[in-house]
Structures are given as structure tokens and as C-alpha cells.
mmCIF file of C-alpha atoms in Angstrom:
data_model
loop_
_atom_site.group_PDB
_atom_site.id
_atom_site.type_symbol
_atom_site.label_atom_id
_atom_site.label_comp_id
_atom_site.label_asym_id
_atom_site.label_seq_id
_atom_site.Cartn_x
_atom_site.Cartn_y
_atom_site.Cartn_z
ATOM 1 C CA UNK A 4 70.947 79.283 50.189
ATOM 2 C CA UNK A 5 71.041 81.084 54.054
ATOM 3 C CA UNK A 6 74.810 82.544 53.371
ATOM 4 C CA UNK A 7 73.280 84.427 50.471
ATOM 5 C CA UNK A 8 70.746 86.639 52.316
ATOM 6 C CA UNK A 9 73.453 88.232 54.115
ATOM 7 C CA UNK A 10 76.805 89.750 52.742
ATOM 8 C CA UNK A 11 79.025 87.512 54.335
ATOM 9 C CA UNK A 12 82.541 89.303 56.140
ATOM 10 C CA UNK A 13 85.414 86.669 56.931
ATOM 11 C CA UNK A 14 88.095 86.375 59.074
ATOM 12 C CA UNK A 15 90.339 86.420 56.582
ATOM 13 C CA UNK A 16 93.401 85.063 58.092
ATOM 14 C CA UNK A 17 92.030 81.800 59.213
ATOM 15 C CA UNK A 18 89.948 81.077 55.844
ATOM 16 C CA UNK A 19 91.100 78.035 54.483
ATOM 17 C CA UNK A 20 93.376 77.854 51.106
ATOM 18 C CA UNK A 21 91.600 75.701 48.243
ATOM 19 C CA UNK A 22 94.487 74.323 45.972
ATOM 20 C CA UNK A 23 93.360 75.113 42.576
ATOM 21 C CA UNK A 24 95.915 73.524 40.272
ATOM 22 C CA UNK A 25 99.835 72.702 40.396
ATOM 23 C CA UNK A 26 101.137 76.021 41.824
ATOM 24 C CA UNK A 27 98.337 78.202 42.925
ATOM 25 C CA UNK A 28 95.581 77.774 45.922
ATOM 26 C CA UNK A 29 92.620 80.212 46.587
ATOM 27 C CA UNK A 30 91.373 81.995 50.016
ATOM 28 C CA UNK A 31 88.134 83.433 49.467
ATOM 29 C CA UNK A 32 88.322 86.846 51.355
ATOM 30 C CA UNK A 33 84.504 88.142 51.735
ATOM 31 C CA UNK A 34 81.367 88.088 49.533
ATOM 32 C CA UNK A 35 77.718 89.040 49.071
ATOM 33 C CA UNK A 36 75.482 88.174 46.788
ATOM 34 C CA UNK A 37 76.601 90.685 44.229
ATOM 35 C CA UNK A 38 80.377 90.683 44.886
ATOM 36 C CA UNK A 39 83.352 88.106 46.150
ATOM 37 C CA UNK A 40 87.068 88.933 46.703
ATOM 38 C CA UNK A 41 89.312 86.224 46.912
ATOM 39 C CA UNK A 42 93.083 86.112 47.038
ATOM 40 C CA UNK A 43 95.171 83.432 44.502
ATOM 41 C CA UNK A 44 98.492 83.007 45.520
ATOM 42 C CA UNK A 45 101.095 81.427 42.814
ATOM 43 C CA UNK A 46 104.460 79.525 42.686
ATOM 44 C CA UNK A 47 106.642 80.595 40.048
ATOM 45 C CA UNK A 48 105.212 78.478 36.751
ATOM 46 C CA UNK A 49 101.783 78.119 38.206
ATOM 47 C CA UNK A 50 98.728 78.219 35.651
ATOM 48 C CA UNK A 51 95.925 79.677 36.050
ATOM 49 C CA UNK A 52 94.308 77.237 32.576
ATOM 50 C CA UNK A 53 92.563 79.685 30.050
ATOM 51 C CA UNK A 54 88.727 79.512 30.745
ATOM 52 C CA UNK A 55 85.356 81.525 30.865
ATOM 53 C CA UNK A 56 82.593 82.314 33.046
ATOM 54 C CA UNK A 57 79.530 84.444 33.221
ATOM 55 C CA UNK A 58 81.090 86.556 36.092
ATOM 56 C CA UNK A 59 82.743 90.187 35.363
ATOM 57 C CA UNK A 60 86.200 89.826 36.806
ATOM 58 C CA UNK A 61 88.712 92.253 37.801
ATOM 59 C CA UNK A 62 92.160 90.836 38.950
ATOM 60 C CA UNK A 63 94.511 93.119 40.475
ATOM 61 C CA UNK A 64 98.315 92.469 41.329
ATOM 62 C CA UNK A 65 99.020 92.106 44.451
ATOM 63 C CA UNK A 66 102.957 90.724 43.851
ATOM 64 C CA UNK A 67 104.992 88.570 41.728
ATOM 65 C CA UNK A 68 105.143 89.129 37.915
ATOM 66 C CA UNK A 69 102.615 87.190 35.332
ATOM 67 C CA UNK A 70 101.854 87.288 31.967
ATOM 68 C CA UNK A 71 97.835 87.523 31.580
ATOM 69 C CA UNK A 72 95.949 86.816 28.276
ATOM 70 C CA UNK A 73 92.102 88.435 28.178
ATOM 71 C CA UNK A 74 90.516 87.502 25.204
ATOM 72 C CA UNK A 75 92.932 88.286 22.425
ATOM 73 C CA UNK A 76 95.378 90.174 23.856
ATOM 74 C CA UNK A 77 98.479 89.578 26.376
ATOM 75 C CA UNK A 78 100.487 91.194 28.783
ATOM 76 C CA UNK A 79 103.201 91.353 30.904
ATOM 77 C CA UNK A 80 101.567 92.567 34.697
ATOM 78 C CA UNK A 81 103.424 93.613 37.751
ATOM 79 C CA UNK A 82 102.544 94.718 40.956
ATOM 80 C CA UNK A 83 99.402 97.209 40.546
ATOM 81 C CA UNK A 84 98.455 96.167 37.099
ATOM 82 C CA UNK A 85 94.912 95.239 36.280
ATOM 83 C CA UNK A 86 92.989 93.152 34.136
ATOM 84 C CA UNK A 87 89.674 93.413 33.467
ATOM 85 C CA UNK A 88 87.640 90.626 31.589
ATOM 86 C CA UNK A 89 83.777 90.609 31.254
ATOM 87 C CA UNK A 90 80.996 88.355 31.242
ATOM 88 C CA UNK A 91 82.446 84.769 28.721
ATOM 89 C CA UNK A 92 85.500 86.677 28.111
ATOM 90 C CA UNK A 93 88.481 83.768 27.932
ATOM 91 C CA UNK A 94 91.356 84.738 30.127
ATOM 92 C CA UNK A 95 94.349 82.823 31.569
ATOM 93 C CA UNK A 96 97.536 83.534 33.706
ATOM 94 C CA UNK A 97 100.924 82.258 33.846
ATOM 95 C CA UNK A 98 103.326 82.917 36.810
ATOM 96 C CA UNK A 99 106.770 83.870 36.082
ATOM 97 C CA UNK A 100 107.713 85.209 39.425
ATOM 98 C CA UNK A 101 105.919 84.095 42.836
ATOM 99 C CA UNK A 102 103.026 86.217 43.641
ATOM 100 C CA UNK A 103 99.484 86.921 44.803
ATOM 101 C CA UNK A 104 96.571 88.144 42.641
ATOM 102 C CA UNK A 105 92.961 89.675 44.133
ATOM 103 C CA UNK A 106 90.340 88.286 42.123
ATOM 104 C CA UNK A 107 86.853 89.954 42.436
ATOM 105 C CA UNK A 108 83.722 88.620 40.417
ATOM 106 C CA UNK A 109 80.161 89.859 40.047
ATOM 107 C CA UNK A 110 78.359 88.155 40.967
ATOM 108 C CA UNK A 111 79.931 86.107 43.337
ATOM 109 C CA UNK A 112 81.277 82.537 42.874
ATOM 110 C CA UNK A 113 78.823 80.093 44.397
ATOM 111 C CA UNK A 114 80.863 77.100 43.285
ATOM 112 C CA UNK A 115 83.920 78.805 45.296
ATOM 113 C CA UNK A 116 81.623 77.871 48.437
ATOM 114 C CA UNK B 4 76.518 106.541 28.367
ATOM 115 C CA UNK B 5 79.212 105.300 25.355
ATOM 116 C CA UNK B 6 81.609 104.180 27.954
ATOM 117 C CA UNK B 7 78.684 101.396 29.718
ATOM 118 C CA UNK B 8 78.179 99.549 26.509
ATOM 119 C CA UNK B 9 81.649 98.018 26.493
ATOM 120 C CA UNK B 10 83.767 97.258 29.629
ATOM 121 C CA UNK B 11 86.914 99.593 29.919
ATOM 122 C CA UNK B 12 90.285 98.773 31.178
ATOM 123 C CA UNK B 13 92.820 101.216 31.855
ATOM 124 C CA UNK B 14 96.242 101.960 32.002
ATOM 125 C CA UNK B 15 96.490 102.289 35.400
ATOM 126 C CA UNK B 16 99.835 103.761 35.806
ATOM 127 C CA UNK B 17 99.076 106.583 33.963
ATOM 128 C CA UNK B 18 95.268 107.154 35.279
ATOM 129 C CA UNK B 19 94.808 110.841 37.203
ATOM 130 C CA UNK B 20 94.845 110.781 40.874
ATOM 131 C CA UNK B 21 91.132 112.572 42.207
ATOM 132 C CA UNK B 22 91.635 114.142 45.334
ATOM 133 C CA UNK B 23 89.119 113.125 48.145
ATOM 134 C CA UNK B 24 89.704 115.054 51.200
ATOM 135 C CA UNK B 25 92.404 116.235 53.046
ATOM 136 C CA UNK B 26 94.756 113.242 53.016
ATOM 137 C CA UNK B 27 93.248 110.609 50.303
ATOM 138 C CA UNK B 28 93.174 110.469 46.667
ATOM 139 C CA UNK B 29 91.731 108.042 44.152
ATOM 140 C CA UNK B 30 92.777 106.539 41.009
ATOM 141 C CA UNK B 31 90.433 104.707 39.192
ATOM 142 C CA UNK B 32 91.716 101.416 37.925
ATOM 143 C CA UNK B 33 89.426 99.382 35.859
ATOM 144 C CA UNK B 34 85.459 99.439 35.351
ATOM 145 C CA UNK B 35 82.052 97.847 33.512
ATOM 146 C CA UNK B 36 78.797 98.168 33.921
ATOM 147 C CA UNK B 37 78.618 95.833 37.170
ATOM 148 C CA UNK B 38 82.134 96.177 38.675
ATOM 149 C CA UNK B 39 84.581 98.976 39.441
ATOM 150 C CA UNK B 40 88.052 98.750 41.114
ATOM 151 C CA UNK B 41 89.519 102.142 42.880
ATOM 152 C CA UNK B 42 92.521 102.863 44.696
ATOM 153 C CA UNK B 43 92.742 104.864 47.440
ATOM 154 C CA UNK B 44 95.489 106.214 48.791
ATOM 155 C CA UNK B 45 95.835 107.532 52.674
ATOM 156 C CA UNK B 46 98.559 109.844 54.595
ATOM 157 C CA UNK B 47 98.181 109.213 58.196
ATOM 158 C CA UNK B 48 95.423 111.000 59.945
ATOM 159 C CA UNK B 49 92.721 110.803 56.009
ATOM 160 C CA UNK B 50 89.867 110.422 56.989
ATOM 161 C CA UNK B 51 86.858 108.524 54.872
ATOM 162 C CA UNK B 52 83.816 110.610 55.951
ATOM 163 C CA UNK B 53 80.882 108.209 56.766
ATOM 164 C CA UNK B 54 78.793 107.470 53.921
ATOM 165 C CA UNK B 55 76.543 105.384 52.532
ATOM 166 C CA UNK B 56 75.554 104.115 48.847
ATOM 167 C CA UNK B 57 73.731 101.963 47.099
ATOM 168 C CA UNK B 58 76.496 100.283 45.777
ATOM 169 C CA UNK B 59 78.365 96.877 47.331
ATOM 170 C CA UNK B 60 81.548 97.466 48.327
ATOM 171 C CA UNK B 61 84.580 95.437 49.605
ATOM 172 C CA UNK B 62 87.552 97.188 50.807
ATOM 173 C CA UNK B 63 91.462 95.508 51.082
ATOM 174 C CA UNK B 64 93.521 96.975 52.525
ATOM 175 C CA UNK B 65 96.635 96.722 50.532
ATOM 176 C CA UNK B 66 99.058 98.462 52.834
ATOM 177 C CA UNK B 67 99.131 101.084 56.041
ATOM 178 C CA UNK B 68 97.107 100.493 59.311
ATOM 179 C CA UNK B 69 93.409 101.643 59.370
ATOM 180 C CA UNK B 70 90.281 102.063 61.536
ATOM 181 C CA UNK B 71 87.036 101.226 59.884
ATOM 182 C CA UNK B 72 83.635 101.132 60.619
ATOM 183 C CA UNK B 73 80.888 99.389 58.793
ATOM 184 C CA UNK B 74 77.377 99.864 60.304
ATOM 185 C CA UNK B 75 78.037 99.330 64.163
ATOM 186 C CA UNK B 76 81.061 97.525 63.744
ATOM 187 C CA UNK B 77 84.682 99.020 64.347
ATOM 188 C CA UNK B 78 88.087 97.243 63.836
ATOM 189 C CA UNK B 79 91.187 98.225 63.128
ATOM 190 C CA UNK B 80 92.845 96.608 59.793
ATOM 191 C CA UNK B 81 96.231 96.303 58.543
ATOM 192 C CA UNK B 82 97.923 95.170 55.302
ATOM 193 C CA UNK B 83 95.217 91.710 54.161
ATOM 194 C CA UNK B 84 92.789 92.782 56.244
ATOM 195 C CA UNK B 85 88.823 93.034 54.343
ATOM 196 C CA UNK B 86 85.681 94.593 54.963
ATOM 197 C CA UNK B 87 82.675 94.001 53.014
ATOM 198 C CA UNK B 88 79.704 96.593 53.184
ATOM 199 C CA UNK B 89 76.257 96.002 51.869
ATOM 200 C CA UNK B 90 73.880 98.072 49.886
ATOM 201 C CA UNK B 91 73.320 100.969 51.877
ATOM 202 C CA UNK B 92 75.225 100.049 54.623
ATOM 203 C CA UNK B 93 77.155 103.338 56.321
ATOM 204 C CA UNK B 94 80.797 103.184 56.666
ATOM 205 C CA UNK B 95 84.137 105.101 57.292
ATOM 206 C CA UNK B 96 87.882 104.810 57.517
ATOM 207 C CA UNK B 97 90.299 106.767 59.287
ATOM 208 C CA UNK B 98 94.366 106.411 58.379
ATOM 209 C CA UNK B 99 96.347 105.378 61.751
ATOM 210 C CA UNK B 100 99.509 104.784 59.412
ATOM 211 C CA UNK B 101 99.792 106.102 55.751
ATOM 212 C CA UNK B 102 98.986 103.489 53.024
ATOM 213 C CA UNK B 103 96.726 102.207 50.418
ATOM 214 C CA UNK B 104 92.914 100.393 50.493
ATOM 215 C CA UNK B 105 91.709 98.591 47.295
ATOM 216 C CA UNK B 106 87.741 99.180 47.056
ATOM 217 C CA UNK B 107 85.658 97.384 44.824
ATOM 218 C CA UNK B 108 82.088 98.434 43.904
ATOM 219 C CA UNK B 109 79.113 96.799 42.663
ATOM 220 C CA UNK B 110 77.936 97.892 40.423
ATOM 221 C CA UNK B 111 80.393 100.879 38.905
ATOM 222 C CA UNK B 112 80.473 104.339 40.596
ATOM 223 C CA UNK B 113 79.391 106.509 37.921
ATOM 224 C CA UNK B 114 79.949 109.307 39.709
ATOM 225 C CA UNK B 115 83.222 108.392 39.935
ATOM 226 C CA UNK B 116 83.808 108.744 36.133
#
């Protein structure tokens, strides 16, 4: 694919939301091949369904309050809280007060584009 | 290294603040092998040195009002704002208005550890 020989640098503000489930939509922020940042912003209640994937993620707190379950364990996160879950690690979110989460993956998503 | 072989999450509220230069600190957040989140923390007038290394990085900027440069390119960013810098690619901030940039590496800054 062309868009992966270069790192790719978006105008963020005019990217378009992708709704992902009841409650939450996606705006991919940038990427490269080895890297993509994307921003997941959540009604109160919204689910983000447990699930896996080969990509390392880190998902920081933007806002909002959520509890976050990574592999066995789960926790209450607030604003400036991090997960971390690794290559086919389960993980899942619930949102129990409105809020935005920055989701970065290595490598990047291709099926987010 | 002990701490590659298993990715490591931390408790970021309690992590030590690294002092960069005159008017930014870091605090790493969370980190494996292929990924590591840092924040970085600005009083008006830090300055990010240009630099270059091998690692990809994408920078958000959480909060504050910043110039940055990435290779030729200079714009100034505010609270949202993203920019992504490949391999190798040379790159500096300066702080117009105190606040906070998320960067993301890949793969891990060991010499950040």
C-alpha cells in the first residue's frame, strides 16, 4: 500500500469520526508504518467489547472515568492513567463517566484505514 | 535486559519526574519492547533541543500552546494538535504557553530507562 511508505501526519481536526459501537467513535490522529495514534471518544456506558490483537497497545486517559480490564486484572482509570496491554493480550473498557481515550498501537492498524 | 522480556506498566502517579532541560521534565508512563509512552511537561519558554533518533515518534499535545518543527516543517500546536516524526527525522519544540505533550516512541527509549 502507497500510504505505508510514508509516515502519514493528519489534520487532525477535520479527520473523520468512525462510530465503533453504541457510545464510542474513533478519529485516527497520525500513523506510520510502525506506530498509529488515534483518539476514542465515549458516552457514559459506552463499551469498548473485550477483544485481542497482535498490536502492543498503550491507552492513555485523556478524560472521563472508565473501568479497564487487561488480561486478568481491572481497574478503575481517571484522567492520566495508563494501560498497557501487549501483543493477544484481552482487554476491554467500560465508560462510567464521558470521556476520551488515546489509543496508540504498534504496529499500526491497517484495518483502521 | 530483565525488564524487555515482559511488558511493564506503571503506576504512573507515583513514577519520578527526569528533568530535561531548563523548563521540561519527563515521567515515564508505560513501556515494552516496541512501544513507550512519556510525558513531558513544559513551563513557557522549554525548549526541546533539535534531535534526531532512530525511534518513531508521535507527539500530542495534551495541553499548553507549542511551536514544533519536524524536518522542514514548522507549526504551531495547541491542546489536540499531533505531529508524527519518522525514523531519523530531526525535530524540536519550543513552549509558547506552559503545558503538557504526550510522546510515543517506537520502539521503547532505552535510554530513557
Amino acid at each position: 500500500m502507497a500510504i505505508l511508505e510514508a509516515p502519514f501526519q493528519l489534520d487532525n481536526n477535520s479527520q473523520p469520526w468512525t462510530p465503533v459501537a453504541d457510545g464510542l467513535r474513533r478519529q485516527v490522529l497520525a500513523y506510520g508504518p510502525d506506530m498509529m495514534l488515534v483518539r476514542v471518544e465515549f458516552e457514559q456506558g459506552g463499551i469498548g467489547a473485550r477483544h485481542q490483537h497482535v498490536h502492543t497497545q498503550i491507552t492513555y486517559v485523556e478524560s472521563g472515568v472508565f473501568t479497564a480490564t487487561v488480561g486478568e486484572e481491572t481497574r478503575e482509570m481517571r484522567a492520566g492513567d495508563v494501560f498497557y496491554a501487549a501483543s493477544n493480550v484481552w482487554h476491554s473498557v467500560e465508560c462510567l463517566e464521558a470521556g476520551t481515550l488515546l489509543d496508540t498501537f504498534s504496529p499500526m492498524r491497517e484495518d483502521f484505514i
